[in-house]
Short mmCIF file of C-alpha atoms in Angstrom, two decimals:
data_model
loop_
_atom_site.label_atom_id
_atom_site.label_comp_id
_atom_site.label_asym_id
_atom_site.label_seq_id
_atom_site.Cartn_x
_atom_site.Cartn_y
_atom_site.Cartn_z
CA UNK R 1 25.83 -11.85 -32.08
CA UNK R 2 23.31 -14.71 -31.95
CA UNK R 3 24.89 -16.48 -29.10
CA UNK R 4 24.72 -12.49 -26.61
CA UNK R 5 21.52 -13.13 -28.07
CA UNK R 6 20.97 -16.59 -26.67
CA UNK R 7 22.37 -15.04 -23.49
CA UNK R 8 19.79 -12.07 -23.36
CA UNK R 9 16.64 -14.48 -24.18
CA UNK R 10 17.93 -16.91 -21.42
CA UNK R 11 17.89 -14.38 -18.69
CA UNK R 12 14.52 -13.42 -19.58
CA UNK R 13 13.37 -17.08 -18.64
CA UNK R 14 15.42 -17.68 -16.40
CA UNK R 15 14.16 -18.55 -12.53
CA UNK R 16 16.91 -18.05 -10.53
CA UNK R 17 17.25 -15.21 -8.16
CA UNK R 18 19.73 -12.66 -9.95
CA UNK R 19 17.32 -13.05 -12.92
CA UNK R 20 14.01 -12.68 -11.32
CA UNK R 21 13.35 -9.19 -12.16
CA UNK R 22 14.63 -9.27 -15.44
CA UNK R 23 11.22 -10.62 -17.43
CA UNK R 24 11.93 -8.53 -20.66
CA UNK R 25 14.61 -7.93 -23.14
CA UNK R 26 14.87 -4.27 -21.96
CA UNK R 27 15.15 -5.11 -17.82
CA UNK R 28 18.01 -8.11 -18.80
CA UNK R 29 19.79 -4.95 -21.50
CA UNK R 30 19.49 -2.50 -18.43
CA UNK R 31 19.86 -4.37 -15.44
CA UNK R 32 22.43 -2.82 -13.77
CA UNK R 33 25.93 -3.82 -14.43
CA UNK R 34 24.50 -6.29 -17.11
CA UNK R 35 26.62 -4.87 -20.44
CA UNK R 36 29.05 -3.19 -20.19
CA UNK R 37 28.44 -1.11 -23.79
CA UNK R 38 25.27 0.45 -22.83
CA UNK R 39 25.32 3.80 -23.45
CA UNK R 40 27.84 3.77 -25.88
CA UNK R 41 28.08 5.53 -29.23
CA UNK R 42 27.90 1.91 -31.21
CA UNK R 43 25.18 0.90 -28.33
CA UNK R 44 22.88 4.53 -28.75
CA UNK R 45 22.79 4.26 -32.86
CA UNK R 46 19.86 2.35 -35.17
CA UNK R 47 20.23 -0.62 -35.82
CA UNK R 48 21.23 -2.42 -39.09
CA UNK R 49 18.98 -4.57 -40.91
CA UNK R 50 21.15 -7.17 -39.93
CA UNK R 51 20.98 -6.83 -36.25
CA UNK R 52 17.20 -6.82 -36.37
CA UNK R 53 17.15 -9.82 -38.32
CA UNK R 54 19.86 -11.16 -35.73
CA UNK R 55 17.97 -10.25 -33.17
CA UNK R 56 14.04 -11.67 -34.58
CA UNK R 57 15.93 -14.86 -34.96
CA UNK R 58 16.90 -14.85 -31.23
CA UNK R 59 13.37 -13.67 -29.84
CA UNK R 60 11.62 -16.79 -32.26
CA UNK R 61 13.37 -19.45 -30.13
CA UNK R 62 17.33 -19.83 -31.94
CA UNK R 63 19.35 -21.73 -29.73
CA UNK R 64 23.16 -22.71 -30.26
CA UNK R 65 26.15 -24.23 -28.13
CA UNK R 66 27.53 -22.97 -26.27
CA UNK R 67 24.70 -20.17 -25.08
CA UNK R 68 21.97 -22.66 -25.30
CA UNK R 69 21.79 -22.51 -21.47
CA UNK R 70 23.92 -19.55 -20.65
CA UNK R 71 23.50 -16.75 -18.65
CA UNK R 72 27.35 -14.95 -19.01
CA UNK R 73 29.72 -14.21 -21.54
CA UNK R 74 32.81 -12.39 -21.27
CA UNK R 75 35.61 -11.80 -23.79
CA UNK R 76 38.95 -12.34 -21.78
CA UNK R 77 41.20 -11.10 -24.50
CA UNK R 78 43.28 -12.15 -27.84
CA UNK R 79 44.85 -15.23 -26.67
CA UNK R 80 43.79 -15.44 -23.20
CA UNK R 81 42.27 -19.02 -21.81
CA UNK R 82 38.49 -19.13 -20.62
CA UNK R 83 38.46 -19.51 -16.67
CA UNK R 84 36.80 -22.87 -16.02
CA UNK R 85 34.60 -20.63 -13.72
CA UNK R 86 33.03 -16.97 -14.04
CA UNK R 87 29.90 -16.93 -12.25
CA UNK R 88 28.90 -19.82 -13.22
CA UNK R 89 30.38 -23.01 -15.44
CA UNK R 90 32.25 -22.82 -18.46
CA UNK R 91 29.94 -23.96 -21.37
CA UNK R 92 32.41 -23.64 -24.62
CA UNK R 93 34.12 -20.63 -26.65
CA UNK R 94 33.09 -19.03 -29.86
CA UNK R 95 35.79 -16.90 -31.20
CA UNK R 96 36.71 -14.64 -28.40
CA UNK R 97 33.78 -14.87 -26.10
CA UNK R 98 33.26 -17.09 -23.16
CA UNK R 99 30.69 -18.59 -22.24
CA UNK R 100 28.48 -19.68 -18.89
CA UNK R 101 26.35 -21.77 -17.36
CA UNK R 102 24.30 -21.77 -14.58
CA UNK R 103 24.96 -24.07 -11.82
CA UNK R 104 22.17 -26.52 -11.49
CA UNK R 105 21.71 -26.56 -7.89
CA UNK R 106 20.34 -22.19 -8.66
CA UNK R 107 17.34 -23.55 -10.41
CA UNK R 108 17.08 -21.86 -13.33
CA UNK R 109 15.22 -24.03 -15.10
CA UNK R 110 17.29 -23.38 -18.61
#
């Protein structure tokens, strides 16, 4: 959960032009086609303790390959390969998420 969480704090910063309008946690959570569980029963519920502590460690500044610089995850499925390429460039795996990188040439300062 901490690495989403990198992802969610990067697009917040982020420069580049698909991230402009996103400059809080809520516009990057609600941004339209951004994740895909919003709106879900597990999504809608309180949070845990744990998920707020999670989630405090993200918003002070906890950074981790491979999200340091992301800006997309996906989870392709048990015992499927990460595409070299999904929006952007393939940064590293952590257990069955993918994730992303910006190319450098978008500018998003990450």
């Amino acid at each position: 959960m901490l690495l989403v969480g990198n992802v969610v704090i990067n697009r917040v910063v982020a420069n580049c032009d698909v991230f402009r309008e996103t400059r809080t946690i809520s516009d990057v959570i609600y941004q339209t086609n951004a994740f895909a569980g919003v709106n879900t029963p597990l999504f809608v519920g309180s949070a845990t303790a744990k998920e707020k502590e999670l989630a405090e460690r993200n918003i002070k500044g906890y950074r981790a390959e491979p999200a340091n610089r992301a800006l997309w995850y996906r989870n392709p499925g048990t015992g499927v390969a990460c595409s070299p390429q999904w929006y952007g460039h393939f940064s590293g795996r952590f257990k069955q998420h993918c994730f992303y990188n910006p190319e450098y040439s978008l500018g998003c300062n990450l």
